[in-house]
Amino acid sequence: TVIEASKRLAAWTAVDRHVLPEYKVIGIGSGSTVPYVVERIVSQGLARNKDRVFIPTSFQSKELIVSAQLLLGDVDQYPVIDVTIDGADEVDETLNCIKGGGACHLREKVLAEAADTFIVVADYRKNSDVLGKNFKQGVPIEVAQFAYAKVLQNVHLVGSPGATLRMAKSKAGPVVTDNGNFVIDAPFPEEMMRDPYTLLTRIKMLTGVVEVGLFCHMAKAAYFGNQDGSVTVKW
Ligand code: DER
C-alpha cells in the first residue's frame, strides 16, 4: 500500500543517513515502521559487523532483532547508544512527538534519551504542525495499575475530561504493557498541545504516572515518506 511504501521510504532514508559504519550500538524502536529499518540494516550488510549490537525497546522490538538474526543487546549492558531509530504517532514542527500508540513508550523514551542521536521515521500521516491534529487517540500515559483510577481522575482535572483507560482488543480487560502497567489515553485541547513540554511536565508530576508519550526536545531529525515517493525531512 501507499502507506507501507512511505514507511519503507522513511526508514531506508534514515538508515542510509544515520547508521554510520563506526556506530556499534543501535537502538531499535517499536511499531510497524521500524521493521523497514531492520530490513534496510540487513540488506545493506550493516549487521555483518559482529561487534555491532542492537538494543530493543519492547518485546516486539526484541523479536524483530532476534528474527533478523542481529546481535541482541540490553540497555544495562550498553547504557550509551550511538543512534536510536523509532516511529511516532505524530510529529509537530519542532520535532515534538506523540508516542505510545503501541504502548511501548517507556522503554522507547529510555533508549531515545540514552542515544547520542534519536531519529524518527514515519509515514506522511504523522507529519503535523500541532500535536493532536491528526492523532486523535490522545496522549498515551503509562500508569501503575494500582494508581490508575486516581491518575484517570487527576488527568480529567488537569484538562482531559475525555481520558480513558486503554482496553485490549483480543484480551478481556485493559492493555498491560511490557512493564506490567496500564495505559491511559488522554486527549487535550489544542491550546495545551501547542505547548507539549509544559503538558508533559504537568502529567509526569501526577502520582502514579510512570511515563508520558510526549517526546519533547529529543529527536534530532524526522523522516516522512510521502505519497508521491518523495521524503520530507524535519530537523
Ligand atoms: O508506540 C509507539 O511509540 C510506536 O513507536 C508508534 O508511535 C509508531 O508506530 P507505527 O510506526 O506503527 O505508526
PDB file of C-alpha atoms and ligand atoms in Angstrom:
ATOM      1  CA  THR A   1       0.000   0.000   0.000  1.00  0.00           C
ATOM      2  CA  VAL A   2       0.977   3.650  -0.312  1.00  0.00           C
ATOM      3  CA  ILE A   3       1.286   3.963   3.469  1.00  0.00           C
ATOM      4  CA  GLU A   4       3.593   0.945   3.752  1.00  0.00           C
ATOM      5  CA  ALA A   5       5.710   2.231   0.847  1.00  0.00           C
ATOM      6  CA  SER A   6       6.020   5.602   2.582  1.00  0.00           C
ATOM      7  CA  LYS A   7       7.085   3.915   5.836  1.00  0.00           C
ATOM      8  CA  ARG A   8       9.743   1.969   3.939  1.00  0.00           C
ATOM      9  CA  LEU A   9      10.969   5.140   2.194  1.00  0.00           C
ATOM     10  CA  ALA A  10      11.348   6.985   5.517  1.00  0.00           C
ATOM     11  CA  ALA A  11      13.095   4.032   7.155  1.00  0.00           C
ATOM     12  CA  TRP A  12      15.562   3.369   4.333  1.00  0.00           C
ATOM     13  CA  THR A  13      16.485   7.051   4.066  1.00  0.00           C
ATOM     14  CA  ALA A  14      17.101   7.316   7.820  1.00  0.00           C
ATOM     15  CA  VAL A  15      19.225   4.150   7.955  1.00  0.00           C
ATOM     16  CA  ASP A  16      21.338   5.207   4.965  1.00  0.00           C
ATOM     17  CA  ARG A  17      21.980   8.590   6.539  1.00  0.00           C
ATOM     18  CA  HIS A  18      22.294   7.812  10.243  1.00  0.00           C
ATOM     19  CA  VAL A  19      23.560   4.247  10.766  1.00  0.00           C
ATOM     20  CA  LEU A  20      27.194   5.191  10.253  1.00  0.00           C
ATOM     21  CA  PRO A  21      29.861   2.485   9.776  1.00  0.00           C
ATOM     22  CA  GLU A  22      31.591   3.412  13.044  1.00  0.00           C
ATOM     23  CA  TYR A  23      28.364   3.088  15.085  1.00  0.00           C
ATOM     24  CA  LYS A  24      28.419  -0.013  17.293  1.00  0.00           C
ATOM     25  CA  VAL A  25      25.223   0.272  19.445  1.00  0.00           C
ATOM     26  CA  ILE A  26      21.897   0.785  17.673  1.00  0.00           C
ATOM     27  CA  GLY A  27      18.546   1.293  19.459  1.00  0.00           C
ATOM     28  CA  ILE A  28      15.608  -0.308  17.641  1.00  0.00           C
ATOM     29  CA  GLY A  29      12.132   1.169  18.202  1.00  0.00           C
ATOM     30  CA  SER A  30       8.680  -0.409  18.187  1.00  0.00           C
ATOM     31  CA  GLY A  31       5.666  -0.363  15.895  1.00  0.00           C
ATOM     32  CA  SER A  32       5.017  -1.068  12.215  1.00  0.00           C
ATOM     33  CA  THR A  33       7.547   1.302  10.644  1.00  0.00           C
ATOM     34  CA  VAL A  34      10.660   0.014  12.386  1.00  0.00           C
ATOM     35  CA  PRO A  35      10.642  -3.371  10.598  1.00  0.00           C
ATOM     36  CA  TYR A  36      11.669  -1.426   7.479  1.00  0.00           C
ATOM     37  CA  VAL A  37      14.615  -0.023   9.454  1.00  0.00           C
ATOM     38  CA  VAL A  38      15.797  -3.554  10.261  1.00  0.00           C
ATOM     39  CA  GLU A  39      15.114  -4.630   6.655  1.00  0.00           C
ATOM     40  CA  ARG A  40      17.489  -1.911   5.416  1.00  0.00           C
ATOM     41  CA  ILE A  41      20.137  -2.681   8.051  1.00  0.00           C
ATOM     42  CA  VAL A  42      20.158  -6.312   6.903  1.00  0.00           C
ATOM     43  CA  SER A  43      20.021  -5.584   3.159  1.00  0.00           C
ATOM     44  CA  GLN A  44      22.877  -3.056   3.442  1.00  0.00           C
ATOM     45  CA  GLY A  45      25.035  -5.596   5.280  1.00  0.00           C
ATOM     46  CA  LEU A  46      25.178  -3.325   8.337  1.00  0.00           C
ATOM     47  CA  ALA A  47      24.606  -6.305  10.622  1.00  0.00           C
ATOM     48  CA  ARG A  48      27.542  -8.332   9.299  1.00  0.00           C
ATOM     49  CA  ASN A  49      29.873  -6.377  11.567  1.00  0.00           C
ATOM     50  CA  LYS A  50      29.829  -8.763  14.525  1.00  0.00           C
ATOM     51  CA  ASP A  51      30.605  -6.148  17.163  1.00  0.00           C
ATOM     52  CA  ARG A  52      27.532  -4.100  16.213  1.00  0.00           C
ATOM     53  CA  VAL A  53      24.750  -4.743  18.749  1.00  0.00           C
ATOM     54  CA  PHE A  54      21.039  -3.900  18.643  1.00  0.00           C
ATOM     55  CA  ILE A  55      19.033  -2.791  21.690  1.00  0.00           C
ATOM     56  CA  PRO A  56      15.242  -3.396  21.753  1.00  0.00           C
ATOM     57  CA  THR A  57      12.548  -1.004  23.025  1.00  0.00           C
ATOM     58  CA  SER A  58       9.881  -3.690  23.588  1.00  0.00           C
ATOM     59  CA  PHE A  59       9.133  -7.401  23.422  1.00  0.00           C
ATOM     60  CA  GLN A  60       8.082  -6.812  19.800  1.00  0.00           C
ATOM     61  CA  SER A  61      11.320  -4.993  19.053  1.00  0.00           C
ATOM     62  CA  LYS A  62      13.336  -7.817  20.642  1.00  0.00           C
ATOM     63  CA  GLU A  63      11.515 -10.373  18.475  1.00  0.00           C
ATOM     64  CA  LEU A  64      12.279  -8.257  15.402  1.00  0.00           C
ATOM     65  CA  ILE A  65      16.007  -8.197  16.258  1.00  0.00           C
ATOM     66  CA  VAL A  66      16.093 -11.920  17.007  1.00  0.00           C
ATOM     67  CA  SER A  67      14.195 -12.918  13.859  1.00  0.00           C
ATOM     68  CA  ALA A  68      16.571 -10.836  11.742  1.00  0.00           C
ATOM     69  CA  GLN A  69      19.445 -12.681  13.468  1.00  0.00           C
ATOM     70  CA  LEU A  70      21.000  -9.425  14.638  1.00  0.00           C
ATOM     71  CA  LEU A  71      23.162  -9.344  17.754  1.00  0.00           C
ATOM     72  CA  LEU A  72      20.800  -8.613  20.678  1.00  0.00           C
ATOM     73  CA  GLY A  73      21.993  -6.340  23.484  1.00  0.00           C
ATOM     74  CA  ASP A  74      20.453  -4.873  26.592  1.00  0.00           C
ATOM     75  CA  VAL A  75      20.374  -1.247  27.668  1.00  0.00           C
ATOM     76  CA  ASP A  76      22.024  -2.129  31.009  1.00  0.00           C
ATOM     77  CA  GLN A  77      24.943  -3.688  29.103  1.00  0.00           C
ATOM     78  CA  TYR A  78      25.074  -0.739  26.673  1.00  0.00           C
ATOM     79  CA  PRO A  79      23.860   2.370  28.541  1.00  0.00           C
ATOM     80  CA  VAL A  80      25.253   4.654  25.835  1.00  0.00           C
ATOM     81  CA  ILE A  81      23.690   4.201  22.417  1.00  0.00           C
ATOM     82  CA  ASP A  82      25.045   5.677  19.174  1.00  0.00           C
ATOM     83  CA  VAL A  83      21.698   6.042  17.431  1.00  0.00           C
ATOM     84  CA  THR A  84      18.109   5.038  18.195  1.00  0.00           C
ATOM     85  CA  ILE A  85      15.616   4.914  15.334  1.00  0.00           C
ATOM     86  CA  ASP A  86      11.901   4.723  16.190  1.00  0.00           C
ATOM     87  CA  GLY A  87       8.451   5.501  14.869  1.00  0.00           C
ATOM     88  CA  ALA A  88       5.971   8.070  16.156  1.00  0.00           C
ATOM     89  CA  ASP A  89       2.241   8.679  16.197  1.00  0.00           C
ATOM     90  CA  GLU A  90       2.572  12.369  15.310  1.00  0.00           C
ATOM     91  CA  VAL A  91       5.406  14.911  14.972  1.00  0.00           C
ATOM     92  CA  ASP A  92       4.998  18.702  15.170  1.00  0.00           C
ATOM     93  CA  GLU A  93       7.044  21.500  13.624  1.00  0.00           C
ATOM     94  CA  THR A  94       9.730  21.473  16.314  1.00  0.00           C
ATOM     95  CA  LEU A  95      10.074  17.653  16.384  1.00  0.00           C
ATOM     96  CA  ASN A  96       7.961  17.106  19.495  1.00  0.00           C
ATOM     97  CA  CYS A  97       6.323  13.666  19.192  1.00  0.00           C
ATOM     98  CA  ILE A  98       3.305  11.840  20.448  1.00  0.00           C
ATOM     99  CA  LYS A  99       4.454   8.258  21.008  1.00  0.00           C
ATOM    100  CA  GLY A 100       2.894   5.275  22.742  1.00  0.00           C
ATOM    101  CA  GLY A 101       0.243   4.307  20.216  1.00  0.00           C
ATOM    102  CA  GLY A 102       1.722   0.842  20.628  1.00  0.00           C
ATOM    103  CA  ALA A 103       2.042   1.199  24.431  1.00  0.00           C
ATOM    104  CA  CYS A 104       5.836   0.942  24.266  1.00  0.00           C
ATOM    105  CA  HIS A 105       6.810   4.491  25.110  1.00  0.00           C
ATOM    106  CA  LEU A 106       8.551   3.859  28.472  1.00  0.00           C
ATOM    107  CA  ARG A 107      11.392   1.777  27.065  1.00  0.00           C
ATOM    108  CA  GLU A 108      11.347   3.837  23.879  1.00  0.00           C
ATOM    109  CA  LYS A 109      11.942   7.034  25.833  1.00  0.00           C
ATOM    110  CA  VAL A 110      14.774   5.391  27.825  1.00  0.00           C
ATOM    111  CA  LEU A 111      16.535   4.436  24.591  1.00  0.00           C
ATOM    112  CA  ALA A 112      15.747   7.731  22.893  1.00  0.00           C
ATOM    113  CA  GLU A 113      17.347   9.573  25.820  1.00  0.00           C
ATOM    114  CA  ALA A 114      20.314   7.170  26.034  1.00  0.00           C
ATOM    115  CA  ALA A 115      21.151   7.733  22.371  1.00  0.00           C
ATOM    116  CA  ASP A 116      23.541  10.394  21.108  1.00  0.00           C
ATOM    117  CA  THR A 117      21.187  10.664  18.134  1.00  0.00           C
ATOM    118  CA  PHE A 118      17.440   9.935  18.165  1.00  0.00           C
ATOM    119  CA  ILE A 119      15.809   9.664  14.748  1.00  0.00           C
ATOM    120  CA  VAL A 120      12.083   9.354  13.970  1.00  0.00           C
ATOM    121  CA  VAL A 121      10.769   7.543  10.898  1.00  0.00           C
ATOM    122  CA  ALA A 122       7.123   7.721   9.850  1.00  0.00           C
ATOM    123  CA  ASP A 123       4.622   7.819   7.029  1.00  0.00           C
ATOM    124  CA  TYR A 124       3.105  11.107   5.848  1.00  0.00           C
ATOM    125  CA  ARG A 125       0.099  10.799   8.202  1.00  0.00           C
ATOM    126  CA  LYS A 126       2.362  11.562  11.168  1.00  0.00           C
ATOM    127  CA  ASN A 127       3.770  14.787   9.730  1.00  0.00           C
ATOM    128  CA  SER A 128       1.851  17.526  11.534  1.00  0.00           C
ATOM    129  CA  ASP A 129       2.126  21.066  12.816  1.00  0.00           C
ATOM    130  CA  VAL A 130       0.286  20.788  16.124  1.00  0.00           C
ATOM    131  CA  LEU A 131       0.198  17.524  18.101  1.00  0.00           C
ATOM    132  CA  GLY A 132      -3.287  16.081  18.350  1.00  0.00           C
ATOM    133  CA  LYS A 133      -4.364  17.427  14.954  1.00  0.00           C
ATOM    134  CA  ASN A 134      -4.109  14.026  13.220  1.00  0.00           C
ATOM    135  CA  PHE A 135      -3.569  11.605  16.093  1.00  0.00           C
ATOM    136  CA  LYS A 136      -6.914  11.809  17.920  1.00  0.00           C
ATOM    137  CA  GLN A 137      -6.407   8.923  20.362  1.00  0.00           C
ATOM    138  CA  GLY A 138      -4.892  11.223  22.980  1.00  0.00           C
ATOM    139  CA  VAL A 139      -1.585  11.370  24.828  1.00  0.00           C
ATOM    140  CA  PRO A 140      -0.618   7.832  25.939  1.00  0.00           C
ATOM    141  CA  ILE A 141       0.234   7.740  29.656  1.00  0.00           C
ATOM    142  CA  GLU A 142       1.733   4.604  31.222  1.00  0.00           C
ATOM    143  CA  VAL A 143       0.482   4.272  34.807  1.00  0.00           C
ATOM    144  CA  ALA A 144       0.946   1.870  37.714  1.00  0.00           C
ATOM    145  CA  GLN A 145      -2.045  -0.491  37.827  1.00  0.00           C
ATOM    146  CA  PHE A 146      -2.676   0.291  41.499  1.00  0.00           C
ATOM    147  CA  ALA A 147      -2.985   4.016  40.807  1.00  0.00           C
ATOM    148  CA  TYR A 148      -4.878   4.049  37.501  1.00  0.00           C
ATOM    149  CA  ALA A 149      -8.229   5.263  38.851  1.00  0.00           C
ATOM    150  CA  LYS A 150      -6.610   8.126  40.755  1.00  0.00           C
ATOM    151  CA  VAL A 151      -4.455   9.110  37.765  1.00  0.00           C
ATOM    152  CA  LEU A 152      -7.515   8.991  35.490  1.00  0.00           C
ATOM    153  CA  GLN A 153      -9.380  11.296  37.885  1.00  0.00           C
ATOM    154  CA  ASN A 154      -6.448  13.732  38.031  1.00  0.00           C
ATOM    155  CA  VAL A 155      -5.922  13.673  34.258  1.00  0.00           C
ATOM    156  CA  HIS A 156      -9.592  14.597  33.870  1.00  0.00           C
ATOM    157  CA  LEU A 157      -8.967  17.536  36.235  1.00  0.00           C
ATOM    158  CA  VAL A 158      -5.811  18.830  34.512  1.00  0.00           C
ATOM    159  CA  GLY A 159      -7.553  19.159  31.169  1.00  0.00           C
ATOM    160  CA  SER A 160      -8.637  15.859  29.651  1.00  0.00           C
ATOM    161  CA  PRO A 161     -12.193  15.019  30.730  1.00  0.00           C
ATOM    162  CA  GLY A 162     -12.277  12.512  27.888  1.00  0.00           C
ATOM    163  CA  ALA A 163      -9.300  10.471  29.119  1.00  0.00           C
ATOM    164  CA  THR A 164      -9.874   6.705  29.179  1.00  0.00           C
ATOM    165  CA  LEU A 165      -8.141   3.524  30.315  1.00  0.00           C
ATOM    166  CA  ARG A 166      -6.876   1.716  27.191  1.00  0.00           C
ATOM    167  CA  MET A 167      -8.782  -1.547  26.864  1.00  0.00           C
ATOM    168  CA  ALA A 168      -7.312  -4.525  24.991  1.00  0.00           C
ATOM    169  CA  LYS A 169      -8.915  -5.790  21.780  1.00  0.00           C
ATOM    170  CA  SER A 170      -8.016  -9.501  21.886  1.00  0.00           C
ATOM    171  CA  LYS A 171      -7.857  -9.852  25.651  1.00  0.00           C
ATOM    172  CA  ALA A 172     -10.555  -9.177  28.220  1.00  0.00           C
ATOM    173  CA  GLY A 173      -9.718  -6.093  30.254  1.00  0.00           C
ATOM    174  CA  PRO A 174      -7.095  -3.328  29.910  1.00  0.00           C
ATOM    175  CA  VAL A 175      -3.905  -3.348  27.821  1.00  0.00           C
ATOM    176  CA  VAL A 176      -0.939  -4.378  30.004  1.00  0.00           C
ATOM    177  CA  THR A 177       2.456  -3.024  28.892  1.00  0.00           C
ATOM    178  CA  ASP A 178       5.777  -4.955  28.719  1.00  0.00           C
ATOM    179  CA  ASN A 179       6.431  -3.425  32.141  1.00  0.00           C
ATOM    180  CA  GLY A 180       3.169  -4.692  33.697  1.00  0.00           C
ATOM    181  CA  ASN A 181       1.478  -1.294  33.722  1.00  0.00           C
ATOM    182  CA  PHE A 182      -1.773   0.163  32.318  1.00  0.00           C
ATOM    183  CA  VAL A 183      -2.127   2.910  29.697  1.00  0.00           C
ATOM    184  CA  ILE A 184      -4.432   5.933  29.816  1.00  0.00           C
ATOM    185  CA  ASP A 185      -5.177   7.786  26.559  1.00  0.00           C
ATOM    186  CA  ALA A 186      -5.750  11.470  27.264  1.00  0.00           C
ATOM    187  CA  PRO A 187      -6.913  13.907  24.559  1.00  0.00           C
ATOM    188  CA  PHE A 188      -6.115  17.538  25.417  1.00  0.00           C
ATOM    189  CA  PRO A 189      -7.383  20.757  23.805  1.00  0.00           C
ATOM    190  CA  GLU A 190      -5.294  22.250  21.004  1.00  0.00           C
ATOM    191  CA  GLU A 191      -4.024  25.173  23.047  1.00  0.00           C
ATOM    192  CA  MET A 192      -2.488  22.760  25.578  1.00  0.00           C
ATOM    193  CA  MET A 193      -0.994  20.644  22.773  1.00  0.00           C
ATOM    194  CA  ARG A 194       0.700  23.754  21.392  1.00  0.00           C
ATOM    195  CA  ASP A 195       2.998  23.629  24.460  1.00  0.00           C
ATOM    196  CA  PRO A 196       3.709  19.890  24.764  1.00  0.00           C
ATOM    197  CA  TYR A 197       6.658  20.353  27.129  1.00  0.00           C
ATOM    198  CA  THR A 198       4.552  22.126  29.764  1.00  0.00           C
ATOM    199  CA  LEU A 199       1.863  19.477  29.348  1.00  0.00           C
ATOM    200  CA  LEU A 200       4.466  16.708  29.687  1.00  0.00           C
ATOM    201  CA  THR A 201       5.763  18.146  32.966  1.00  0.00           C
ATOM    202  CA  ARG A 202       2.255  18.547  34.402  1.00  0.00           C
ATOM    203  CA  ILE A 203       1.236  14.975  33.569  1.00  0.00           C
ATOM    204  CA  LYS A 204       4.546  13.481  34.689  1.00  0.00           C
ATOM    205  CA  MET A 205       4.091  15.003  38.191  1.00  0.00           C
ATOM    206  CA  LEU A 206       0.810  13.167  38.793  1.00  0.00           C
ATOM    207  CA  THR A 207       1.466  10.426  41.348  1.00  0.00           C
ATOM    208  CA  GLY A 208       1.216   7.012  39.721  1.00  0.00           C
ATOM    209  CA  VAL A 209       2.320   8.141  36.266  1.00  0.00           C
ATOM    210  CA  VAL A 210       5.231   6.018  35.020  1.00  0.00           C
ATOM    211  CA  GLU A 211       5.883   7.710  31.642  1.00  0.00           C
ATOM    212  CA  VAL A 212       4.175  10.076  29.225  1.00  0.00           C
ATOM    213  CA  GLY A 213       4.006   9.614  25.439  1.00  0.00           C
ATOM    214  CA  LEU A 214       5.220  13.147  24.720  1.00  0.00           C
ATOM    215  CA  PHE A 215       8.863  13.206  23.493  1.00  0.00           C
ATOM    216  CA  CYS A 216       9.967  16.836  23.667  1.00  0.00           C
ATOM    217  CA  HIS A 217      13.378  18.209  22.605  1.00  0.00           C
ATOM    218  CA  MET A 218      14.581  14.647  21.900  1.00  0.00           C
ATOM    219  CA  ALA A 219      14.516  13.882  18.169  1.00  0.00           C
ATOM    220  CA  LYS A 220      17.402  15.187  16.079  1.00  0.00           C
ATOM    221  CA  ALA A 221      15.541  14.588  12.801  1.00  0.00           C
ATOM    222  CA  ALA A 222      12.313  13.090  11.487  1.00  0.00           C
ATOM    223  CA  TYR A 223      11.882  11.409   8.095  1.00  0.00           C
ATOM    224  CA  PHE A 224       8.439  11.143   6.475  1.00  0.00           C
ATOM    225  CA  GLY A 225       7.748   9.118   3.342  1.00  0.00           C
ATOM    226  CA  ASN A 226       5.246  10.900   1.108  1.00  0.00           C
ATOM    227  CA  GLN A 227       2.541   9.513  -1.205  1.00  0.00           C
ATOM    228  CA  ASP A 228       4.430  10.771  -4.268  1.00  0.00           C
ATOM    229  CA  GLY A 229       7.598   8.842  -3.383  1.00  0.00           C
ATOM    230  CA  SER A 230       9.435  11.878  -2.002  1.00  0.00           C
ATOM    231  CA  VAL A 231      10.794  12.175   1.539  1.00  0.00           C
ATOM    232  CA  THR A 232      10.221  15.116   3.877  1.00  0.00           C
ATOM    233  CA  VAL A 233      12.924  15.708   6.489  1.00  0.00           C
ATOM    234  CA  LYS A 234      12.403  17.843   9.581  1.00  0.00           C
ATOM    235  CA  TRP A 235      15.342  18.739  11.797  1.00  0.00           C
TER     236      TRP A 235
HETATM  237  O1  DER B   1       4.078   3.090  20.209  1.00  0.00           O
HETATM  238  C1  DER B   1       4.990   3.723  19.720  1.00  0.00           C
HETATM  239  O2  DER B   1       5.577   4.665  20.285  1.00  0.00           O
HETATM  240  C2  DER B   1       5.340   3.446  18.277  1.00  0.00           C
HETATM  241  O3  DER B   1       6.650   3.883  18.027  1.00  0.00           O
HETATM  242  C3  DER B   1       4.338   4.236  17.454  1.00  0.00           C
HETATM  243  O4  DER B   1       4.370   5.548  17.930  1.00  0.00           O
HETATM  244  C4  DER B   1       4.661   4.225  15.981  1.00  0.00           C
HETATM  245  O5  DER B   1       4.082   3.090  15.460  1.00  0.00           O
HETATM  246  P1  DER B   1       3.875   2.933  13.894  1.00  0.00           P
HETATM  247  O6  DER B   1       5.266   3.027  13.296  1.00  0.00           O
HETATM  248  O7  DER B   1       3.282   1.567  13.765  1.00  0.00           O
HETATM  249  O8  DER B   1       2.973   4.034  13.437  1.00  0.00           O
END
